[in-house]
């Protein structure tokens, strides 16, 4: 049995790299189990060393490649910053200037519109008295519109008058580019559902506006303007006639005439 094991060990020695220790010669057969255990698995150690060497060799190129990529990234970043720093800053400045110009243009268009009350002389007693006759007479002059606008502000519905005035200003324009810009601003300020100053319009009028906005004209919002005008006439105008704003104004103009 020991001879058979010794033959097998010799075969493993040549195939797996085993070698005997100094306790016996390679050609002598081992006498017992203890001598068989004196064989050292040199092949496994060599295999482990080879695995370590292979892992080290694999790690070295990957590390070098990583360092090279890092270096190239750093160099590219530096090169990019060195080459494009000025151009990027210039582009940023140009974009900011463009945004400022567009914002300034929009602000100018809004400022030209109805940012403040209309200039008008002090109304007379006869004029204020005529406001009670019809809503058309109230809206005909700037003094009546200003008084009505002050009242709408107390009811948090001033956007109705602002929208109506913006549409009136749009009708006066003849320049196509100005018309398109003003139409866009009116839509954003009073038609868009995202605007805090959105006016109350039905779905039919909104569909008409959306179609008209494809090619805006000075009459893009005519239907909407008429609807808001009717709303102010039926809803806000009766309350205005019974409000303290109108009564106080009428009383103030009546006092000097009564004293005289």
PDB file of N, CA and C in Angstrom, residues 3 26 72 75 93 98 107 123 159-160 165 169 199 209 217-219 227:
ATOM      1  N   UNK A   3       3.780   1.584  -1.208  1.00  0.00           N
ATOM      2  CA  UNK A   3       4.433   1.755  -2.497  1.00  0.00           C
ATOM      3  C   UNK A   3       3.484   2.419  -3.491  1.00  0.00           C
ATOM      4  N   UNK A  26      14.718  11.066  -3.250  1.00  0.00           N
ATOM      5  CA  UNK A  26      13.559  11.022  -4.130  1.00  0.00           C
ATOM      6  C   UNK A  26      13.304   9.628  -4.661  1.00  0.00           C
ATOM      7  N   UNK A  72      -4.671  63.003 -17.107  1.00  0.00           N
ATOM      8  CA  UNK A  72      -5.230  63.583 -18.322  1.00  0.00           C
ATOM      9  C   UNK A  72      -6.452  64.425 -18.007  1.00  0.00           C
ATOM     10  N   UNK A  75      -5.146  67.553 -16.567  1.00  0.00           N
ATOM     11  CA  UNK A  75      -4.567  68.396 -17.594  1.00  0.00           C
ATOM     12  C   UNK A  75      -5.636  68.958 -18.506  1.00  0.00           C
ATOM     13  N   UNK A  93     -21.366  86.641 -19.158  1.00  0.00           N
ATOM     14  CA  UNK A  93     -21.689  88.070 -19.121  1.00  0.00           C
ATOM     15  C   UNK A  93     -22.643  88.436 -20.240  1.00  0.00           C
ATOM     16  N   UNK A  98     -27.982  89.835 -22.074  1.00  0.00           N
ATOM     17  CA  UNK A  98     -29.173  89.569 -22.881  1.00  0.00           C
ATOM     18  C   UNK A  98     -30.417  89.449 -22.031  1.00  0.00           C
ATOM     19  N   UNK A 107     -40.035  95.302 -19.017  1.00  0.00           N
ATOM     20  CA  UNK A 107     -40.403  96.293 -18.002  1.00  0.00           C
ATOM     21  C   UNK A 107     -40.831  97.604 -18.653  1.00  0.00           C
ATOM     22  N   UNK A 123     -62.267 115.829 -11.658  1.00  0.00           N
ATOM     23  CA  UNK A 123     -63.602 115.773 -12.283  1.00  0.00           C
ATOM     24  C   UNK A 123     -64.536 116.837 -11.706  1.00  0.00           C
ATOM     25  N   UNK A 159     -57.483  93.795 -11.332  1.00  0.00           N
ATOM     26  CA  UNK A 159     -56.945  93.222 -12.564  1.00  0.00           C
ATOM     27  C   UNK A 159     -57.930  93.319 -13.727  1.00  0.00           C
ATOM     28  N   UNK A 160     -59.225  93.396 -13.433  1.00  0.00           N
ATOM     29  CA  UNK A 160     -60.202  93.548 -14.514  1.00  0.00           C
ATOM     30  C   UNK A 160     -60.009  94.871 -15.246  1.00  0.00           C
ATOM     31  N   UNK A 165     -57.676  98.115 -19.755  1.00  0.00           N
ATOM     32  CA  UNK A 165     -56.816  99.216 -20.190  1.00  0.00           C
ATOM     33  C   UNK A 165     -55.674  98.719 -21.072  1.00  0.00           C
ATOM     34  N   UNK A 169     -54.736  99.847 -24.923  1.00  0.00           N
ATOM     35  CA  UNK A 169     -53.420 100.271 -25.386  1.00  0.00           C
ATOM     36  C   UNK A 169     -52.948  99.428 -26.560  1.00  0.00           C
ATOM     37  N   UNK A 199     -57.639  86.977 -15.021  1.00  0.00           N
ATOM     38  CA  UNK A 199     -59.036  87.424 -15.071  1.00  0.00           C
ATOM     39  C   UNK A 199     -59.941  86.225 -15.333  1.00  0.00           C
ATOM     40  N   UNK A 209     -58.609  82.964 -27.717  1.00  0.00           N
ATOM     41  CA  UNK A 209     -57.340  83.654 -27.446  1.00  0.00           C
ATOM     42  C   UNK A 209     -56.157  82.770 -27.816  1.00  0.00           C
ATOM     43  N   UNK A 217     -52.499  89.929 -33.079  1.00  0.00           N
ATOM     44  CA  UNK A 217     -52.826  91.212 -33.689  1.00  0.00           C
ATOM     45  C   UNK A 217     -53.306  92.156 -32.596  1.00  0.00           C
ATOM     46  N   UNK A 218     -53.636  93.369 -32.995  1.00  0.00           N
ATOM     47  CA  UNK A 218     -54.121  94.346 -32.021  1.00  0.00           C
ATOM     48  C   UNK A 218     -55.515  94.012 -31.517  1.00  0.00           C
ATOM     49  N   UNK A 219     -56.193  93.058 -32.148  1.00  0.00           N
ATOM     50  CA  UNK A 219     -57.549  92.663 -31.744  1.00  0.00           C
ATOM     51  C   UNK A 219     -57.588  91.223 -31.211  1.00  0.00           C
ATOM     52  N   UNK A 227     -65.937  90.580 -22.565  1.00  0.00           N
ATOM     53  CA  UNK A 227     -66.477  89.782 -21.462  1.00  0.00           C
ATOM     54  C   UNK A 227     -66.133  90.415 -20.113  1.00  0.00           C
TER      55      UNK A 227
END
